[in-house]
Structures are given as C-alpha cells and as structure tokens.
Short mmCIF file of C-alpha atoms in Angstrom, two decimals:
data_model
loop_
_atom_site.label_atom_id
_atom_site.label_comp_id
_atom_site.label_asym_id
_atom_site.label_seq_id
_atom_site.Cartn_x
_atom_site.Cartn_y
_atom_site.Cartn_z
CA MET A 28 -115.70 -81.22 -34.24
CA VAL A 29 -114.39 -78.15 -32.49
CA ASN A 30 -114.13 -80.08 -29.13
CA LYS A 31 -112.14 -82.63 -30.47
CA PHE A 32 -109.10 -80.62 -31.88
CA LEU A 33 -109.33 -77.72 -28.77
CA CYS A 34 -108.47 -81.31 -27.09
CA ASP A 35 -105.98 -82.26 -29.37
CA PHE A 36 -104.55 -79.31 -29.64
CA ARG A 37 -103.96 -78.68 -25.58
CA PHE A 38 -102.78 -82.50 -25.38
CA LEU A 39 -99.80 -81.14 -28.31
CA LEU A 40 -99.02 -77.83 -25.71
CA LEU A 41 -99.40 -80.19 -22.91
CA ALA A 42 -96.32 -82.60 -24.26
CA ALA A 43 -94.59 -79.37 -25.91
CA ALA A 44 -94.73 -77.90 -22.86
CA VAL A 45 -93.17 -81.56 -20.62
CA ALA A 46 -90.80 -82.13 -23.33
CA PHE A 47 -89.14 -77.49 -23.06
CA ILE A 48 -89.40 -78.31 -19.27
CA TYR A 49 -87.75 -81.40 -19.83
CA ILE A 50 -85.08 -80.11 -22.03
CA GLN A 51 -84.61 -77.05 -19.81
CA MET A 52 -84.26 -79.14 -16.40
CA ARG A 53 -81.65 -81.37 -18.25
CA LEU A 54 -80.23 -77.98 -19.16
CA PHE A 55 -79.85 -77.05 -15.87
CA THR A 56 -78.74 -80.37 -14.94
CA THR A 57 -76.21 -80.41 -17.37
CA GLN A 58 -74.96 -76.76 -17.04
CA SER A 59 -74.70 -77.43 -13.28
CA GLU A 60 -72.60 -80.55 -13.66
CA TYR A 61 -70.08 -78.41 -16.19
CA ALA A 62 -69.67 -75.71 -13.66
CA ASP A 63 -68.61 -78.72 -10.60
CA ARG A 64 -67.15 -80.09 -13.23
CA LEU A 65 -65.58 -76.98 -14.38
CA ALA A 66 -64.85 -75.53 -10.30
CA THR A 67 -63.27 -78.70 -10.47
CA ALA A 68 -60.88 -78.07 -12.63
CA VAL A 69 -60.45 -74.50 -11.62
CA GLU A 70 -59.65 -75.35 -8.85
CA ALA A 71 -57.29 -78.51 -9.62
CA GLU A 72 -55.50 -75.92 -11.06
CA THR A 73 -55.64 -73.60 -8.73
CA ARG A 74 -53.54 -76.69 -6.17
CA CYS A 75 -51.93 -77.53 -8.85
CA THR A 76 -49.97 -74.05 -9.70
CA SER A 77 -50.15 -73.55 -6.29
CA GLN A 78 -47.53 -76.85 -5.60
CA MET A 79 -45.33 -75.65 -8.90
CA ARG A 80 -44.98 -72.67 -6.89
CA LYS A 81 -44.22 -74.01 -3.47
CA LEU A 82 -42.07 -76.19 -5.97
CA ILE A 83 -40.56 -73.77 -7.37
CA ASP A 84 -39.29 -71.75 -4.57
CA GLN A 85 -38.56 -75.23 -2.90
CA ILE A 86 -35.63 -75.53 -6.02
CA SER A 87 -34.56 -71.62 -6.27
CA MET A 88 -34.12 -72.47 -1.93
CA GLN A 89 -32.61 -75.37 -2.56
CA GLN A 90 -30.33 -72.78 -5.13
CA SER A 91 -30.04 -70.56 -3.22
CA ARG A 92 -28.85 -72.68 -0.41
CA ILE A 93 -26.15 -74.77 -2.66
CA VAL A 94 -24.79 -71.31 -4.01
CA ASP A 95 -24.83 -69.51 -0.29
CA LEU A 96 -22.84 -72.89 0.67
CA GLU A 97 -20.69 -72.68 -2.69
CA VAL A 98 -19.35 -69.50 -1.92
CA LYS A 99 -18.99 -69.45 1.72
CA GLY A 100 -16.59 -72.75 1.38
CA LEU A 101 -14.84 -70.99 -1.97
CA GLN A 102 -14.65 -67.93 0.46
CA ARG A 103 -13.57 -70.00 3.45
CA TRP A 104 -10.98 -71.28 0.96
CA MET A 105 -10.08 -68.63 -0.44
CA ASP A 106 -9.58 -66.88 3.15
CA LYS A 107 -7.25 -69.40 4.34
CA LEU A 108 -5.17 -68.64 1.64
CA GLN A 109 -5.87 -65.35 1.96
CA THR A 110 -5.08 -64.88 6.04
CA HIS A 111 -2.63 -67.19 7.44
CA VAL A 112 0.25 -65.56 7.98
CA ALA A 113 2.42 -68.28 9.38
CA ALA A 114 1.55 -71.63 11.70
CA VAL A 115 3.47 -71.40 14.28
CA VAL A 116 4.82 -74.67 15.89
CA ILE A 117 5.32 -74.64 19.98
CA MET A 118 8.48 -77.63 20.16
CA ALA A 119 7.86 -79.50 23.78
CA CYS A 120 9.61 -82.53 25.17
CA ASN A 121 8.99 -83.50 28.78
CA ARG A 122 8.20 -80.56 30.49
CA ASP A 123 3.66 -80.12 30.28
CA ASP A 124 4.34 -76.92 32.98
CA TYR A 125 6.56 -75.64 30.76
CA LEU A 126 4.20 -76.20 27.87
CA GLU A 127 1.39 -74.75 30.06
CA ARG A 128 2.46 -71.71 30.26
CA THR A 129 3.14 -71.49 26.60
CA ILE A 130 0.45 -72.24 25.41
CA LYS A 131 -1.51 -69.40 27.61
CA SER A 132 1.03 -66.96 26.82
CA ILE A 133 -0.32 -67.48 23.54
CA LEU A 134 -3.78 -67.76 24.08
CA THR A 135 -4.31 -65.02 26.04
CA GLN A 136 -2.50 -61.97 24.42
CA ASP A 137 -5.35 -61.02 22.48
CA THR A 138 -8.29 -62.08 23.95
CA LEU A 139 -9.80 -62.10 21.12
CA TYR A 140 -7.44 -64.56 20.09
CA GLN A 141 -10.18 -67.37 17.97
CA ASN A 142 -11.36 -64.52 15.82
CA ALA A 143 -8.40 -61.87 15.59
CA VAL A 144 -5.48 -64.53 15.45
CA ALA A 145 -6.20 -67.57 15.21
CA SER A 146 -6.99 -67.66 11.87
CA LYS A 147 -4.39 -65.83 10.85
CA TYR A 148 -1.33 -68.76 12.80
CA PRO A 149 -3.30 -71.54 12.92
CA LEU A 150 -1.08 -73.00 16.56
CA PHE A 151 0.37 -76.20 16.47
CA VAL A 152 2.70 -78.45 19.22
CA SER A 153 4.95 -80.91 17.78
CA GLN A 154 6.31 -83.63 20.82
CA ASP A 155 9.26 -84.99 20.17
CA GLY A 156 8.96 -88.53 22.28
CA SER A 157 6.44 -90.54 24.21
CA ASP A 158 6.20 -88.00 27.47
CA PRO A 159 2.33 -89.11 28.94
CA GLN A 160 2.21 -85.69 30.10
CA VAL A 161 3.20 -83.80 27.92
CA ARG A 162 0.70 -84.97 25.38
CA LYS A 163 -1.89 -84.94 28.05
CA LYS A 164 -1.82 -81.42 28.08
CA ALA A 165 -1.32 -79.96 24.54
CA LEU A 166 -4.57 -82.40 23.58
CA SER A 167 -6.13 -80.33 26.24
CA TYR A 168 -7.07 -77.36 24.40
CA ASP A 169 -9.07 -77.02 21.83
CA GLN A 170 -7.07 -74.32 19.98
CA VAL A 171 -4.43 -76.49 19.56
CA THR A 172 -3.56 -79.27 16.84
CA TYR A 173 -0.60 -81.90 18.49
CA MET A 174 1.79 -83.77 16.80
CA GLN A 175 3.80 -86.22 17.58
CA HIS A 176 7.78 -87.01 16.81
CA LEU A 177 8.94 -90.97 17.42
CA ASP A 178 12.20 -91.48 16.60
CA SER A 179 13.98 -94.28 18.13
CA LYS A 180 17.70 -94.19 15.69
CA PRO A 181 20.62 -94.07 17.25
CA VAL A 182 22.80 -90.68 17.51
CA GLN A 183 25.94 -90.66 15.93
CA THR A 184 27.84 -87.30 16.85
CA GLU A 185 30.43 -86.05 14.38
CA ARG A 186 32.65 -84.74 17.16
CA PRO A 187 33.48 -86.66 20.18
CA GLY A 188 31.94 -85.39 23.04
CA GLU A 189 29.43 -83.66 21.90
CA LEU A 190 25.99 -83.21 23.70
CA ILE A 191 23.45 -85.67 21.73
CA ALA A 192 20.52 -84.07 22.85
CA TYR A 193 21.40 -81.50 20.34
CA TYR A 194 21.41 -84.28 17.40
CA LYS A 195 17.62 -85.76 18.45
CA ILE A 196 16.34 -81.62 18.59
CA ALA A 197 17.77 -81.09 14.92
CA ARG A 198 15.47 -84.74 13.84
CA HIS A 199 12.51 -83.68 16.13
CA TYR A 200 12.98 -79.60 14.26
CA LYS A 201 13.67 -81.61 10.03
CA TRP A 202 10.40 -83.95 11.09
CA ALA A 203 8.52 -80.73 12.38
CA LEU A 204 8.96 -78.16 8.95
CA ASP A 205 8.68 -81.35 6.78
CA GLU A 206 5.18 -81.69 8.74
CA LEU A 207 3.85 -78.05 8.28
CA PHE A 208 5.98 -77.20 5.15
CA TYR A 209 5.14 -80.04 2.81
CA LYS A 210 2.52 -82.40 4.57
CA HIS A 211 0.66 -79.09 5.64
CA ASN A 212 1.74 -76.97 2.76
CA PHE A 213 1.84 -73.75 5.21
CA SER A 214 4.04 -70.64 3.20
CA ARG A 215 5.61 -69.88 6.56
CA VAL A 216 6.16 -71.34 10.10
CA ILE A 217 6.68 -69.90 13.30
CA ILE A 218 8.81 -71.74 15.34
CA LEU A 219 8.79 -71.62 19.25
CA GLU A 220 10.59 -73.72 22.18
CA ASP A 221 8.28 -74.57 24.58
CA ASP A 222 9.85 -72.08 26.96
CA LYS A 223 8.52 -68.68 25.58
CA GLU A 224 6.99 -65.87 26.13
CA ILE A 225 5.36 -63.63 23.36
CA ALA A 226 4.80 -59.82 23.45
CA PRO A 227 1.62 -58.20 22.77
CA ASP A 228 2.97 -57.73 19.75
CA PHE A 229 4.21 -60.77 18.89
CA PHE A 230 1.39 -61.30 16.22
CA ASP A 231 1.23 -58.06 14.56
CA TYR A 232 5.33 -58.31 14.42
CA PHE A 233 5.55 -61.32 12.42
CA GLU A 234 2.41 -59.96 10.32
CA ALA A 235 4.75 -56.83 9.04
CA ALA A 236 7.42 -58.97 8.66
CA ALA A 237 6.16 -61.28 6.70
CA ALA A 238 5.00 -58.41 4.18
CA LEU A 239 8.43 -57.37 3.98
CA MET A 240 9.99 -61.01 3.37
CA GLU A 241 8.37 -61.61 0.47
CA LYS A 242 9.34 -58.20 -1.00
CA ASP A 243 13.49 -58.57 -0.12
CA LYS A 244 14.14 -62.48 -0.07
CA THR A 245 17.86 -61.20 0.66
CA ILE A 246 15.90 -61.73 4.63
CA MET A 247 17.05 -65.12 5.27
CA VAL A 248 14.44 -65.58 8.91
CA VAL A 249 13.11 -63.28 10.92
CA SER A 250 13.82 -63.39 14.58
CA SER A 251 11.84 -61.84 17.85
CA TRP A 252 14.80 -62.40 19.76
CA ASN A 253 17.88 -59.89 20.36
CA ASP A 254 20.74 -61.76 22.09
CA ASN A 255 21.70 -58.39 24.00
CA GLY A 256 17.92 -58.12 24.96
CA GLN A 257 19.47 -57.25 28.46
CA LYS A 258 17.16 -54.48 30.30
CA GLN A 259 20.30 -52.45 30.14
CA PHE A 260 20.94 -52.53 25.98
CA VAL A 261 17.32 -51.65 24.92
CA HIS A 262 15.88 -48.94 24.93
CA ASP A 263 13.82 -48.49 21.61
CA SER A 264 11.01 -51.36 21.13
CA GLU A 265 10.03 -49.96 17.17
CA ILE A 266 14.02 -50.66 15.48
CA LEU A 267 14.62 -53.66 13.88
CA TYR A 268 18.16 -54.17 12.58
CA ARG A 269 19.69 -56.18 10.28
CA SER A 270 21.55 -58.81 11.85
CA ASP A 271 24.75 -61.65 9.91
CA PHE A 272 24.14 -64.00 12.98
CA PHE A 273 20.72 -66.05 13.01
CA PRO A 274 19.37 -64.95 16.34
CA GLY A 275 16.70 -67.48 16.97
CA LEU A 276 14.34 -68.17 20.12
CA GLY A 277 11.46 -67.48 18.14
CA TRP A 278 11.86 -67.00 14.30
CA MET A 279 10.09 -67.55 10.81
CA LEU A 280 11.37 -69.01 7.29
CA THR A 281 9.70 -69.74 4.54
CA LYS A 282 8.69 -72.49 2.46
CA PRO A 283 11.47 -71.83 0.25
CA THR A 284 14.13 -70.83 2.79
CA TRP A 285 13.49 -74.23 3.97
CA ASN A 286 13.59 -76.37 0.32
CA GLU A 287 17.18 -75.44 0.03
CA LEU A 288 17.98 -76.35 4.25
CA SER A 289 15.61 -79.65 4.19
CA PRO A 290 17.82 -82.22 2.89
CA LYS A 291 20.80 -81.66 4.45
CA LEU A 292 19.31 -79.62 7.52
CA GLN A 293 22.95 -77.51 7.75
CA GLU A 294 22.88 -73.32 8.04
CA ASN A 295 23.27 -72.00 5.24
CA HIS A 296 23.28 -67.94 4.03
CA LYS A 297 23.67 -67.16 0.25
CA GLY A 298 24.13 -64.60 1.53
CA ARG A 299 21.25 -63.42 2.89
CA GLN A 300 20.62 -62.11 5.89
CA PHE A 301 18.36 -62.12 9.27
CA ILE A 302 15.62 -59.47 10.98
CA ARG A 303 15.97 -58.14 14.84
CA PRO A 304 14.12 -56.37 16.74
CA GLU A 305 15.89 -54.03 19.84
CA VAL A 306 13.95 -55.46 21.90
CA CYS A 307 12.60 -58.51 22.25
CA ARG A 308 8.80 -60.00 21.67
CA THR A 309 9.78 -63.42 23.53
CA TYR A 310 10.74 -64.19 26.69
CA ASN A 311 12.85 -67.06 27.45
CA PHE A 312 11.82 -68.24 31.07
CA GLY A 313 13.71 -71.80 31.24
CA ASP A 314 16.26 -72.22 33.69
CA HIS A 315 16.44 -76.47 32.81
CA GLY A 316 16.40 -78.03 29.50
CA SER A 317 19.03 -79.51 26.82
CA SER A 318 21.26 -76.55 27.56
CA LEU A 319 22.14 -77.16 31.22
CA GLY A 320 20.60 -73.73 32.11
CA GLN A 321 23.72 -72.20 30.44
CA PHE A 322 23.76 -68.69 30.77
CA PHE A 323 20.82 -68.59 31.83
CA ARG A 324 21.55 -66.20 34.48
CA GLN A 325 23.51 -64.54 32.61
CA TYR A 326 22.27 -63.28 29.80
CA LEU A 327 18.21 -64.95 29.36
CA GLU A 328 17.10 -63.93 32.47
CA PRO A 329 17.71 -60.01 32.49
CA ILE A 330 16.00 -59.94 28.99
CA LYS A 331 13.07 -57.28 28.21
CA LEU A 332 10.22 -58.73 27.51
CA ASN A 333 8.54 -56.07 25.05
CA ASP A 334 5.15 -54.61 26.52
CA VAL A 335 4.33 -51.81 23.91
CA GLN A 336 1.93 -52.75 21.83
CA VAL A 337 3.39 -51.22 18.59
CA ASP A 338 1.08 -50.63 15.69
CA TRP A 339 3.04 -52.39 13.08
CA LYS A 340 0.81 -52.24 10.20
CA SER A 341 1.33 -48.19 10.33
CA LYS A 342 5.10 -48.62 10.50
CA ASP A 343 7.85 -48.15 7.08
CA LEU A 344 9.68 -51.01 6.91
CA SER A 345 11.36 -50.23 3.77
CA TYR A 346 14.96 -48.63 5.53
CA LEU A 347 15.13 -52.69 6.06
CA MET A 348 15.19 -53.88 2.35
CA GLU A 349 19.58 -54.49 1.52
CA ASP A 350 19.64 -52.16 -0.76
CA LYS A 351 18.61 -49.39 1.31
CA TYR A 352 19.79 -50.69 4.81
CA ILE A 353 23.43 -50.35 3.58
CA LYS A 354 23.29 -46.95 3.97
CA HIS A 355 20.52 -46.62 6.64
CA PHE A 356 23.24 -48.13 9.21
CA VAL A 357 26.33 -46.26 7.64
CA GLU A 358 24.19 -42.75 8.35
CA ILE A 359 23.48 -44.04 11.79
CA LEU A 360 27.52 -44.84 12.85
CA LYS A 361 28.49 -41.88 10.69
CA ASN A 362 26.62 -40.10 13.55
CA ALA A 363 28.64 -42.09 16.49
CA LYS A 364 31.61 -40.33 18.10
CA PRO A 365 34.49 -42.51 17.41
CA ILE A 366 36.38 -42.69 21.18
CA TYR A 367 40.12 -43.18 20.32
CA GLY A 368 43.23 -43.29 22.53
CA ALA A 369 45.10 -45.90 24.92
CA ASP A 370 42.32 -46.65 27.36
CA ALA A 371 43.22 -50.73 26.26
CA VAL A 372 39.07 -51.61 27.30
CA LEU A 373 38.94 -49.67 23.70
CA LYS A 374 41.70 -51.40 21.44
CA ALA A 375 40.43 -54.22 19.72
CA SER A 376 42.71 -55.90 16.82
CA ASN A 377 41.10 -59.69 16.75
CA GLN A 378 38.39 -62.08 17.76
CA SER A 379 40.04 -61.87 21.70
CA ASP A 380 39.96 -58.13 21.79
CA PHE A 381 36.70 -57.74 21.21
CA GLU A 382 35.21 -60.57 23.57
CA ARG A 383 37.39 -58.70 25.89
CA ILE A 384 35.73 -55.33 25.31
CA ALA A 385 32.72 -57.04 25.07
CA ARG A 386 33.28 -58.47 28.90
CA GLN A 387 33.69 -55.62 29.91
CA PHE A 388 30.61 -53.93 29.39
CA GLY A 389 28.72 -57.46 29.79
CA VAL A 390 27.06 -58.41 25.94
CA PHE A 391 27.38 -61.70 24.75
CA GLN A 392 31.08 -62.51 23.73
CA GLU A 393 30.37 -65.56 22.05
CA TRP A 394 30.96 -65.61 18.12
CA LYS A 395 29.59 -68.48 14.93
CA ASP A 396 31.69 -68.90 11.78
CA GLY A 397 33.70 -65.41 12.32
CA VAL A 398 30.32 -63.34 13.35
CA PRO A 399 29.58 -62.36 16.89
CA ARG A 400 26.47 -62.38 17.92
CA THR A 401 23.45 -60.17 16.93
CA ALA A 402 26.63 -58.01 14.54
CA TYR A 403 25.72 -56.50 11.28
CA LYS A 404 28.85 -56.37 9.00
CA GLY A 405 31.52 -56.82 12.16
CA VAL A 406 29.17 -53.79 13.72
CA VAL A 407 27.92 -54.62 17.79
CA VAL A 408 24.94 -51.96 18.57
CA PHE A 409 23.28 -51.90 21.93
CA ARG A 410 22.60 -49.31 24.52
CA TYR A 411 25.61 -48.84 27.15
CA PRO A 412 23.21 -47.03 29.24
CA PRO A 413 20.31 -46.31 27.56
CA PRO A 414 18.80 -44.22 25.12
CA ARG A 415 22.98 -43.76 24.72
CA ARG A 416 23.81 -46.61 21.32
CA VAL A 417 27.26 -47.75 21.64
CA PHE A 418 28.56 -49.59 18.43
CA LEU A 419 31.74 -51.75 18.52
CA VAL A 420 32.83 -51.80 15.21
CA GLY A 421 35.39 -54.87 13.59
CA LEU A 422 38.36 -54.02 11.66
CA LYS A 423 37.13 -54.54 7.85
CA SER A 424 33.38 -53.66 9.10
CA PHE A 425 34.19 -49.62 7.56
CA LYS A 426 35.44 -51.23 4.46
CA LEU A 427 32.51 -54.09 4.00
CA LEU A 428 30.08 -51.23 4.84
CA GLY A 429 31.73 -48.80 1.72
CA ILE A 430 33.12 -46.58 4.88
CA LYS A 431 36.61 -44.75 3.90
CA GLY A 432 38.97 -42.23 5.12
CA VAL A 433 38.27 -43.41 8.67
#
C-alpha cells in the first residue's frame, strides 16, 4: 500500500515537473517571441524616426532653398531698381568700324566692367536701318543688348534744302528713347553716338550728375560735352557749369523730361538749363557722317578728352543748384578784370560783333534761338590762355545776372 502510494506520488511529481518544464519552455518561447517582436518594433520605430528626421531635414533644406531663392530674387529685383543709374545707348547706322571703337572704349574704361559698371549702366546699341555689318558687330558683344529701328516712311522736310538725314536721325532717337523709357522702363538714359570715346570718369560723372538731377528739377539734361572744350581753352577737370545752350554729344535725360519731349519731339526748355563740364568726358572721332565732316578739324579734332580720374562721389556739387549757381557765377564774374577801350575786337553790341570776337579767339561763333554755344545768361566762358578765364559778356547779361552799376 505504501509502495503504491509512493509510486503514485512519484508519478504525480514527474507529471508536475514535466508540466512545469513545459510551462517554462512556453514562457521562454513567448518571452523570446515578444523580445523579437519588441526588437523588431523598436527597429521599425528607429527606422521610421530616422526617415522622419531625414524627411524633415529635406523639407527644411527645401524651405531654406526656396526662402534663399526668394530672398535672392527679391534682392536682385531691389538691386536692379537701386543700382541702375541709367541705360547707355549707342546710336548706330552704317559705320561698324566706328561702332566697334565706341563699344571698346566703353568696355575697357573699367577693367572690372561687368562687376563695377554693367549693373549700373546696361549697354544698348540701337541701329537705324539694316546694315548687316553693324548688326553683326553689335551682336558679337555679350555685354550689349541690340535693338533695330526700321523705318521706310518717306521724309518731308519743313524747309526746302534741309538734309533728310537729320529727320531720319530724329525718328530713330524718338523710337530708341521710347523703347528704353517705356518698354524697358529705365528712369534715365545716356545717349552716345557711334563715334565717341569716353573718359575714365565718365560713369562716375554721370552718377554724381544723376543725384544732382534728382534734387534740382530745373536741370533738363546733363552733358559730357563742352563745345569750347578744345585743348587751348580748358584747364580744370573738376569744374562744371550751367548753360542755356544744349551741349549734346553724350548726354543724359530723365523719363519725366522725355514724357514732355516725346509727343512732339521738340526741344522745350521751360526755363530749364543744362550741366556741362569744362573738360569733355567724350571725344568725337567721327570725321565722316551725317554732318559731312562739318567743323571737324577746327572744332572737334582738337577737343581735349579728360584723362584725370576725378572722385566725383566726394565732390560737393550743390553750387550747381539753380538757387546757388547764379550767386556762385556772379562772384566769379565780379572777380574778373573788366577790359575797356577802343579796341574793336573787344567791343560787342550785337550777334555779329560777338561772332567777330569769337572768331578772333577761335571759339564757337554759332548761336541758336538767340543763345551762343555754352552760354549762361549770355556769358561765354573759356580759358585763354589757360588757366586764365575769359568771359564774353552779352549786353543783357548783367541784367539777367542781377548785377547793377556795371
């Protein structure tokens, strides 16, 4: 009986042991599977987290690039508005050799043209007509934007004997300036003919002049030219003058002024004046063209092109403002030594007398609308001999200048 009980107990104990081992094995298996699943889940979560981080980083990078592009785009747009002083347009027709010389003069004035000048002064060539060599030459420069004016309309002159060429030139000017002011929306334009070389400080001069024009609306045009700028009549590269005579030959005007001139293409001063230098910032090398070489050897060939790098940014040009300039000019004139006497060369009472005196000195004798070339209030200033200044004073000049008792 006891043996049977012991046998049954051992059997039960063995069964319990087997059950315990089985349970432990199942538990171990379950724990292992759980651990594997947990590890897999952790690994998946880690991969997911990593991918999310990469995605977030990519999104951040794309957002940064987008913002950077937007900022750069906005900056370029702002820079364009802020840095354009004026467009420079070379008016060309059928002289490709002249055009090449003019373009090279512009591009070689500043060895860093693309960085220092091009952004402020975009360069255009406007061709009148279809000369293939001119077109080819203009298109050969990456820095140049080419425009072409084709006009087949017949020309009717206002007076018999007038040169048709001047009417064609006027049409070309109107078309080109309309394009630059209204299509390209520039606020200022500098006009050069295709037979000009420019001075080293040409661009700095016009940048300073642009600031002056913004302050003084009585300035109609700023020119780089002095009709009496021949070597024997000039001295100081830093002196500028106001003038009642339009100098031309390298000049800058503003969009508001062109708004007035474009409809009728007529010069209308409305009491405004021009700024000109004593020493020219452009040189006219064209000995053949529409004017058929008129006056070239006497007046154009001897012109002195400025060769001094003037720091215009440091110059105070406020003396050229209308309210200050007349006082400034009167003081200079008062300090001049009057010349009296019976010498017929020095006595002038009309235009013919002025022309005779001007011819004696060798300065320009031409008048236009009652104004001698370069004159301010009827006074023509030049050096003779340099550095001494000579003032040819008209009969009404003192009254116009407010000088009494002379």
